[in-house]
Amino acid sequence: MTKSKDTPQSQRTANNSTATTARQWELLNLLERGSWRGTHHLHEQLSLANFDVSLRTVQRDLNALSKRFPIEKNNANPQGWRWKEDAPVQSLPHMNLSQAVAFNMVEANLAQLLPPAILDELFPWFDLARRQLKDSKITHNWLDRVRIEPATQPLIAPEICRECKDSIYQAIFYERQITACYTRRNKDNPGEYVLNPIAIVQRGVVIYLLATKVDDEQQIIRTFALHRFTEVTVDEDSKAVIPDNFDLTSYLDSGGMGFAHYLFKDLPNHGKNTKITLVFNGKAGTSLTESRLSEDQIVTDDEEHNTQTITATVNLTSQLVWWLRGFGKKLISIEPEILERAVKQDEAGM
């Protein structure tokens, strides 16, 4: 049995094929979605990457690649190329800086809320984003230059049992009941609960499970802090029972998480979509001209009386009350009267 050897011609063919693949892969990396890249620019970038080819070769490569990948050209002169807007993400070999920053912020701030199964699929993208930011030719490291700062006093998130969280997210994802050991606030020992998991809500740094007790015929929705679970078992054979017509947005708007104020409980829809009028001293309300309270917000400046009046349609909640209290004496008047009463009463009267 004799060993086969590549002839010089076949070896040259193999080398040419490898070089073509590498060059075309680099071309795909140079293209972006939403921005056109001219053929002359692409040719220059290939030259900087040590690909010694003609402009005509680059044009032939792009036309050939367009038959296999979702890329498109325009009718400009010189011609431009880009990834199509509807190109599947798995087809994109390149992540631009804006996308990398977005993935980095998602990982830093939303990872706690994502089900483990989805989080596992996103890890390659998070890793790609970190590498893209780290390897960027920009002088400063983006990872040290992008942050989301809380608007309230920052707190350290309580530690959550990883196995418990994974089981709870799995139960919600597949709509299954759980049996759990849970320690209520001001209690020393955990109790056993059989629950119908409904939804996950993060309030500040604390993550809550919304659920009903399986043995509760009234299906009262209760809140359970994830960090107080010590053991959770998913019942694969028991489907979770979700209250009829449950809608998370409506539940939260009606004060289900404690955002409702007792003065507003008898108002139509608990004070939802209420027109309010705020009169500020001087320019104290100027920040609201940049970050509006609502889409229909109107700002009126009265230079003669040195006041600023803002009208908007909002939901009347405890959060709104506490936020308005932060303006202190800079907030001259508030309408409707029931909102002003809630803002001006002291904590002892609440």
CSV table of C-alpha atoms in Angstrom, one decimal:
chain,number,residue,atom,x,y,z
A,1,MET,CA,0.0,0.0,0.0
A,2,THR,CA,1.5,3.3,-1.1
A,3,LYS,CA,1.0,6.7,0.4
A,4,SER,CA,-0.7,9.3,-1.8
A,5,LYS,CA,1.1,12.6,-2.1
A,6,ASP,CA,-0.3,15.9,-3.2
A,7,THR,CA,1.0,17.1,-6.5
A,8,PRO,CA,2.3,20.7,-6.7
A,9,GLN,CA,-0.8,21.6,-8.7
A,10,SER,CA,-3.3,20.2,-6.2
A,11,GLN,CA,-1.5,21.8,-3.3
A,12,ARG,CA,-1.7,25.2,-5.0
A,13,THR,CA,-5.4,24.6,-5.6
A,14,ALA,CA,-5.9,23.8,-1.9
A,15,ASN,CA,-3.9,26.9,-0.8
A,16,ASN,CA,-5.9,29.1,-3.1
A,17,SER,CA,-9.2,27.7,-1.8
A,18,THR,CA,-8.1,28.4,1.8
A,19,ALA,CA,-7.1,31.9,1.0
A,20,THR,CA,-10.4,32.6,-0.8
A,21,THR,CA,-12.4,31.3,2.2
A,22,ALA,CA,-10.4,33.4,4.6
A,23,ARG,CA,-10.7,36.5,2.4
A,24,GLN,CA,-14.5,36.1,1.9
A,25,TRP,CA,-15.0,35.5,5.6
A,26,GLU,CA,-13.1,38.7,6.4
A,27,LEU,CA,-15.4,40.5,3.8
A,28,LEU,CA,-18.5,39.3,5.7
A,29,ASN,CA,-16.9,40.6,8.9
A,30,LEU,CA,-16.5,44.0,7.4
A,31,LEU,CA,-20.1,44.4,6.4
A,32,GLU,CA,-22.7,45.8,8.8
A,33,ARG,CA,-26.5,45.9,9.0
A,34,GLY,CA,-27.9,49.4,8.4
A,35,SER,CA,-24.7,50.9,7.0
A,36,TRP,CA,-23.4,50.6,3.5
A,37,ARG,CA,-19.8,49.8,2.9
A,38,GLY,CA,-18.3,50.8,-0.5
A,39,THR,CA,-16.2,48.4,-2.5
A,40,HIS,CA,-13.2,50.7,-2.5
A,41,HIS,CA,-13.4,50.9,1.4
A,42,LEU,CA,-13.7,47.1,1.6
A,43,HIS,CA,-10.8,46.7,-0.7
A,44,GLU,CA,-8.7,49.0,1.5
A,45,GLN,CA,-9.7,47.2,4.6
A,46,LEU,CA,-8.7,43.8,3.1
A,47,SER,CA,-5.3,45.2,2.1
A,48,LEU,CA,-4.8,46.4,5.7
A,49,ALA,CA,-5.6,42.8,6.8
A,50,ASN,CA,-2.8,41.5,4.4
A,51,PHE,CA,-5.1,40.3,1.6
A,52,ASP,CA,-3.4,41.2,-1.6
A,53,VAL,CA,-6.2,41.1,-4.2
A,54,SER,CA,-7.6,43.5,-6.9
A,55,LEU,CA,-10.8,45.6,-6.6
A,56,ARG,CA,-12.3,43.4,-9.3
A,57,THR,CA,-11.7,40.3,-7.1
A,58,VAL,CA,-13.5,42.0,-4.2
A,59,GLN,CA,-16.5,42.8,-6.4
A,60,ARG,CA,-16.6,39.2,-7.7
A,61,ASP,CA,-16.4,37.9,-4.1
A,62,LEU,CA,-19.3,40.0,-3.0
A,63,ASN,CA,-21.5,39.0,-5.9
A,64,ALA,CA,-20.7,35.3,-5.1
A,65,LEU,CA,-21.4,35.7,-1.4
A,66,SER,CA,-24.7,37.4,-2.1
A,67,LYS,CA,-26.0,34.1,-3.5
A,68,ARG,CA,-25.3,32.3,-0.2
A,69,PHE,CA,-25.7,35.0,2.5
A,70,PRO,CA,-28.4,37.7,3.1
A,71,ILE,CA,-26.3,40.6,1.9
A,72,GLU,CA,-27.4,43.3,-0.6
A,73,LYS,CA,-25.9,46.0,-2.8
A,74,ASN,CA,-27.2,49.5,-3.7
A,75,ASN,CA,-27.2,51.4,-6.9
A,76,ALA,CA,-24.7,54.0,-5.8
A,77,ASN,CA,-21.5,54.8,-7.5
A,78,PRO,CA,-19.2,53.5,-6.0
A,79,GLN,CA,-21.4,50.6,-5.1
A,80,GLY,CA,-22.1,49.8,-1.5
A,81,TRP,CA,-22.9,46.5,0.4
A,82,ARG,CA,-24.5,45.6,3.7
A,83,TRP,CA,-26.3,42.9,5.6
A,84,LYS,CA,-30.0,42.9,4.8
A,85,GLU,CA,-32.3,44.3,7.6
A,86,ASP,CA,-34.1,41.0,8.0
A,87,ALA,CA,-30.9,38.9,8.0
A,88,PRO,CA,-31.1,36.2,10.7
A,89,VAL,CA,-28.8,36.9,13.6
A,90,GLN,CA,-27.0,33.6,13.2
A,91,SER,CA,-26.0,34.7,9.7
A,92,LEU,CA,-24.1,37.7,11.0
A,93,PRO,CA,-20.5,37.0,11.7
A,94,HIS,CA,-19.9,40.5,13.0
A,95,MET,CA,-21.3,42.5,16.0
A,96,ASN,CA,-20.9,46.2,15.8
A,97,LEU,CA,-20.1,48.4,18.9
A,98,SER,CA,-23.7,49.6,19.4
A,99,GLN,CA,-24.9,46.0,19.5
A,100,ALA,CA,-22.0,44.9,21.8
A,101,VAL,CA,-22.8,47.7,24.2
A,102,ALA,CA,-26.5,46.7,24.2
A,103,PHE,CA,-25.7,43.0,24.9
A,104,ASN,CA,-23.3,44.1,27.7
A,105,MET,CA,-26.0,46.2,29.4
A,106,VAL,CA,-28.5,43.3,29.1
A,107,GLU,CA,-26.1,40.9,30.8
A,108,ALA,CA,-25.3,43.4,33.5
A,109,ASN,CA,-28.8,44.5,34.3
A,110,LEU,CA,-31.3,41.9,33.1
A,111,ALA,CA,-29.6,38.5,33.5
A,112,GLN,CA,-31.3,37.9,36.8
A,113,LEU,CA,-34.8,38.0,35.2
A,114,LEU,CA,-34.0,35.7,32.2
A,115,PRO,CA,-34.9,32.0,32.5
A,116,PRO,CA,-31.8,29.9,32.7
A,117,ALA,CA,-32.6,28.1,29.5
A,118,ILE,CA,-32.7,31.4,27.6
A,119,LEU,CA,-29.7,32.8,29.5
A,120,ASP,CA,-27.6,29.8,28.4
A,121,GLU,CA,-28.4,30.5,24.8
A,122,LEU,CA,-27.4,34.1,25.2
A,123,PHE,CA,-24.0,33.4,26.8
A,124,PRO,CA,-22.2,33.1,23.5
A,125,TRP,CA,-23.6,36.5,22.5
A,126,PHE,CA,-22.5,38.0,25.8
A,127,ASP,CA,-19.1,36.6,25.3
A,128,LEU,CA,-18.9,37.9,21.8
A,129,ALA,CA,-20.0,41.4,23.0
A,130,ARG,CA,-17.2,41.4,25.7
A,131,ARG,CA,-14.6,40.4,23.2
A,132,GLN,CA,-15.8,43.0,20.7
A,133,LEU,CA,-15.6,45.8,23.3
A,134,LYS,CA,-12.3,44.6,24.6
A,135,ASP,CA,-10.7,44.3,21.2
A,136,SER,CA,-12.1,47.5,19.9
A,137,LYS,CA,-9.5,49.9,18.5
A,138,ILE,CA,-11.1,52.8,20.3
A,139,THR,CA,-8.7,54.1,23.0
A,140,HIS,CA,-10.9,53.6,26.0
A,141,ASN,CA,-12.4,50.3,27.1
A,142,TRP,CA,-16.2,50.5,26.7
A,143,LEU,CA,-16.7,48.0,29.5
A,144,ASP,CA,-15.3,50.6,31.9
A,145,ARG,CA,-17.3,53.5,30.3
A,146,VAL,CA,-20.9,52.3,30.3
A,147,ARG,CA,-23.1,52.0,33.4
A,148,ILE,CA,-26.8,52.0,34.4
A,149,GLU,CA,-27.2,53.9,37.7
A,150,PRO,CA,-30.3,53.5,39.8
A,151,ALA,CA,-32.5,56.6,40.4
A,152,THR,CA,-32.9,55.7,44.1
A,153,GLN,CA,-30.5,54.7,46.9
A,154,PRO,CA,-28.4,51.8,45.6
A,155,LEU,CA,-28.8,48.6,47.6
A,156,ILE,CA,-27.0,45.3,47.5
A,157,ALA,CA,-29.2,42.5,46.1
A,158,PRO,CA,-30.0,39.7,48.5
A,159,GLU,CA,-28.4,36.4,47.7
A,160,ILE,CA,-30.7,33.9,46.0
A,161,CYS,CA,-30.4,30.1,46.0
A,162,ARG,CA,-29.4,29.4,42.4
A,163,GLU,CA,-31.2,26.0,42.3
A,164,CYS,CA,-34.4,27.5,43.7
A,165,LYS,CA,-34.4,30.3,41.1
A,166,ASP,CA,-33.7,27.9,38.3
A,167,SER,CA,-36.6,25.7,39.4
A,168,ILE,CA,-39.0,28.6,39.7
A,169,TYR,CA,-38.1,30.0,36.3
A,170,GLN,CA,-38.5,26.5,34.8
A,171,ALA,CA,-41.9,26.1,36.5
A,172,ILE,CA,-43.1,29.5,35.0
A,173,PHE,CA,-41.7,28.7,31.6
A,174,TYR,CA,-43.5,25.3,31.4
A,175,GLU,CA,-46.5,26.3,33.6
A,176,ARG,CA,-46.0,23.7,36.3
A,177,GLN,CA,-46.8,23.8,40.0
A,178,ILE,CA,-44.0,23.8,42.6
A,179,THR,CA,-43.6,22.6,46.2
A,180,ALA,CA,-41.3,25.0,48.1
A,181,CYS,CA,-39.8,25.7,51.5
A,182,TYR,CA,-40.2,29.5,52.1
A,183,THR,CA,-39.4,31.6,55.1
A,184,ARG,CA,-41.8,34.5,55.6
A,185,ARG,CA,-40.7,37.8,56.8
A,186,ASN,CA,-40.3,38.0,60.6
A,187,LYS,CA,-40.4,34.2,60.8
A,188,ASP,CA,-37.4,32.0,61.8
A,189,ASN,CA,-38.4,28.7,60.3
A,190,PRO,CA,-39.6,28.0,56.7
A,191,GLY,CA,-43.0,26.6,55.9
A,192,GLU,CA,-44.0,24.3,53.0
A,193,TYR,CA,-46.1,25.8,50.2
A,194,VAL,CA,-47.6,24.2,47.1
A,195,LEU,CA,-47.9,27.0,44.5
A,196,ASN,CA,-49.1,27.9,41.1
A,197,PRO,CA,-46.3,30.2,39.8
A,198,ILE,CA,-47.6,33.0,37.6
A,199,ALA,CA,-45.0,35.7,37.0
A,200,ILE,CA,-41.7,37.3,38.0
A,201,VAL,CA,-41.4,40.9,39.0
A,202,GLN,CA,-38.2,42.8,40.0
A,203,ARG,CA,-38.8,45.7,42.3
A,204,GLY,CA,-35.5,47.5,43.0
A,205,VAL,CA,-32.9,44.8,43.7
A,206,VAL,CA,-35.5,42.3,45.0
A,207,ILE,CA,-37.1,39.7,42.7
A,208,TYR,CA,-40.5,38.5,43.5
A,209,LEU,CA,-42.6,35.5,42.4
A,210,LEU,CA,-46.3,36.1,41.9
A,211,ALA,CA,-48.2,32.9,42.7
A,212,THR,CA,-51.4,31.4,44.2
A,213,LYS,CA,-51.6,28.7,46.7
A,214,VAL,CA,-52.9,25.4,45.2
A,215,ASP,CA,-55.4,24.9,48.1
A,216,ASP,CA,-56.7,28.5,47.8
A,217,GLU,CA,-60.1,28.4,46.1
A,218,GLN,CA,-60.2,32.2,45.9
A,219,GLN,CA,-56.9,32.2,43.9
A,220,ILE,CA,-55.5,35.2,45.7
A,221,ILE,CA,-52.3,36.3,44.1
A,222,ARG,CA,-49.5,36.5,46.6
A,223,THR,CA,-45.9,37.8,46.4
A,224,PHE,CA,-42.9,35.7,47.4
A,225,ALA,CA,-39.3,37.1,47.5
A,226,LEU,CA,-37.0,34.8,45.7
A,227,HIS,CA,-34.2,35.1,48.3
A,228,ARG,CA,-36.5,33.6,51.0
A,229,PHE,CA,-36.9,30.2,49.2
A,230,THR,CA,-34.6,27.5,50.5
A,231,GLU,CA,-35.9,24.6,48.5
A,232,VAL,CA,-38.0,24.3,45.4
A,233,THR,CA,-39.3,21.2,43.6
A,234,VAL,CA,-41.1,21.3,40.2
A,235,ASP,CA,-44.1,19.0,39.9
A,236,GLU,CA,-43.7,17.9,36.3
A,237,ASP,CA,-47.1,16.2,36.3
A,238,SER,CA,-49.2,19.1,37.7
A,239,LYS,CA,-50.0,22.1,35.4
A,240,ALA,CA,-50.1,25.4,37.1
A,241,VAL,CA,-53.5,27.0,37.3
A,242,ILE,CA,-53.5,30.7,36.2
A,243,PRO,CA,-56.4,32.9,37.4
A,244,ASP,CA,-58.8,33.7,34.5
A,245,ASN,CA,-58.1,36.9,32.7
A,246,PHE,CA,-54.9,37.6,34.6
A,247,ASP,CA,-52.9,40.3,33.0
A,248,LEU,CA,-49.6,41.4,34.6
A,249,THR,CA,-49.7,45.0,33.5
A,250,SER,CA,-53.3,45.4,34.8
A,251,TYR,CA,-52.3,43.7,38.1
A,252,LEU,CA,-49.3,46.1,38.6
A,253,ASP,CA,-51.3,49.2,37.6
A,254,SER,CA,-54.0,48.3,40.2
A,255,GLY,CA,-51.4,48.3,42.9
A,256,GLY,CA,-50.8,44.6,43.2
A,257,MET,CA,-47.2,45.1,44.2
A,258,GLY,CA,-47.9,47.7,46.8
A,259,PHE,CA,-47.7,50.7,44.5
A,260,ALA,CA,-51.3,51.7,45.1
A,261,HIS,CA,-52.0,54.5,47.6
A,262,TYR,CA,-54.9,54.1,49.9
A,263,LEU,CA,-56.4,57.5,49.0
A,264,PHE,CA,-56.8,56.4,45.4
A,265,LYS,CA,-58.4,53.0,45.9
A,266,ASP,CA,-61.9,54.3,45.5
A,267,LEU,CA,-61.2,56.3,42.3
A,268,PRO,CA,-62.2,54.9,38.9
A,269,ASN,CA,-59.6,52.4,37.8
A,270,HIS,CA,-57.7,53.2,41.0
A,271,GLY,CA,-56.6,56.6,39.6
A,272,LYS,CA,-55.3,55.2,36.3
A,273,ASN,CA,-54.9,57.7,33.4
A,274,THR,CA,-55.6,60.8,35.5
A,275,LYS,CA,-54.9,64.3,34.3
A,276,ILE,CA,-52.7,66.1,36.8
A,277,THR,CA,-51.4,69.7,36.9
A,278,LEU,CA,-48.2,70.6,38.7
A,279,VAL,CA,-47.0,74.2,39.3
A,280,PHE,CA,-43.4,74.7,40.1
A,281,ASN,CA,-41.5,77.6,41.5
A,282,GLY,CA,-39.1,79.0,38.9
A,283,LYS,CA,-37.6,76.3,36.7
A,284,ALA,CA,-37.8,73.5,39.2
A,285,GLY,CA,-39.7,71.3,36.8
A,286,THR,CA,-37.3,71.8,33.8
A,287,SER,CA,-36.0,68.2,34.0
A,288,LEU,CA,-39.5,67.1,33.0
A,289,THR,CA,-39.1,68.9,29.7
A,290,GLU,CA,-36.3,66.4,28.9
A,291,SER,CA,-37.8,63.2,30.5
A,292,ARG,CA,-41.5,63.7,30.1
A,293,LEU,CA,-44.2,62.3,32.4
A,294,SER,CA,-46.5,61.3,29.5
A,295,GLU,CA,-46.8,61.7,25.8
A,296,ASP,CA,-49.5,64.4,26.2
A,297,GLN,CA,-47.4,66.5,28.6
A,298,ILE,CA,-47.7,70.3,28.2
A,299,VAL,CA,-45.2,72.8,29.7
A,300,THR,CA,-46.2,76.4,30.2
A,301,ASP,CA,-43.7,79.0,31.5
A,302,ASP,CA,-45.1,82.1,33.3
A,303,GLU,CA,-42.2,84.6,33.4
A,304,GLU,CA,-44.3,87.2,35.1
A,305,HIS,CA,-44.9,85.0,38.2
A,306,ASN,CA,-41.8,83.0,37.8
A,307,THR,CA,-43.6,79.7,37.6
A,308,GLN,CA,-43.7,76.6,35.4
A,309,THR,CA,-46.9,74.6,34.9
A,310,ILE,CA,-46.8,71.0,33.7
A,311,THR,CA,-49.9,69.0,32.8
A,312,ALA,CA,-49.8,65.3,32.0
A,313,THR,CA,-51.8,62.1,32.1
A,314,VAL,CA,-50.4,59.6,34.6
A,315,ASN,CA,-51.4,56.8,37.0
A,316,LEU,CA,-51.9,57.9,40.6
A,317,THR,CA,-49.6,55.6,42.6
A,318,SER,CA,-47.5,55.6,45.8
A,319,GLN,CA,-44.4,56.0,43.6
A,320,LEU,CA,-45.8,59.2,42.2
A,321,VAL,CA,-46.6,60.5,45.6
A,322,TRP,CA,-43.1,59.9,47.0
A,323,TRP,CA,-41.5,61.3,43.9
A,324,LEU,CA,-43.5,64.5,44.1
A,325,ARG,CA,-42.6,64.9,47.7
A,326,GLY,CA,-38.9,65.1,46.6
A,327,PHE,CA,-39.6,68.5,45.1
A,328,GLY,CA,-40.5,69.9,48.5
A,329,LYS,CA,-41.4,73.7,48.5
A,330,LYS,CA,-40.4,74.0,44.9
A,331,LEU,CA,-43.7,72.4,44.0
A,332,ILE,CA,-46.3,75.2,44.6
A,333,SER,CA,-49.6,73.4,43.8
A,334,ILE,CA,-50.9,70.1,42.6
A,335,GLU,CA,-54.2,69.0,41.0
A,336,PRO,CA,-56.3,67.0,41.5
A,337,GLU,CA,-56.9,67.8,45.2
A,338,ILE,CA,-56.7,64.2,46.3
A,339,LEU,CA,-53.2,63.9,44.9
A,340,GLU,CA,-52.1,67.1,46.6
A,341,ARG,CA,-53.5,65.8,49.9
A,342,ALA,CA,-51.6,62.5,49.5
A,343,VAL,CA,-48.3,64.4,48.8
A,344,LYS,CA,-48.6,66.9,51.6
A,345,GLN,CA,-49.8,64.7,54.4
A,346,ASP,CA,-46.9,63.6,56.7
A,347,GLU,CA,-45.9,60.0,57.2
A,348,ALA,CA,-47.6,59.8,60.6
A,349,GLY,CA,-50.9,60.4,58.9
A,350,MET,CA,-50.5,57.6,56.4
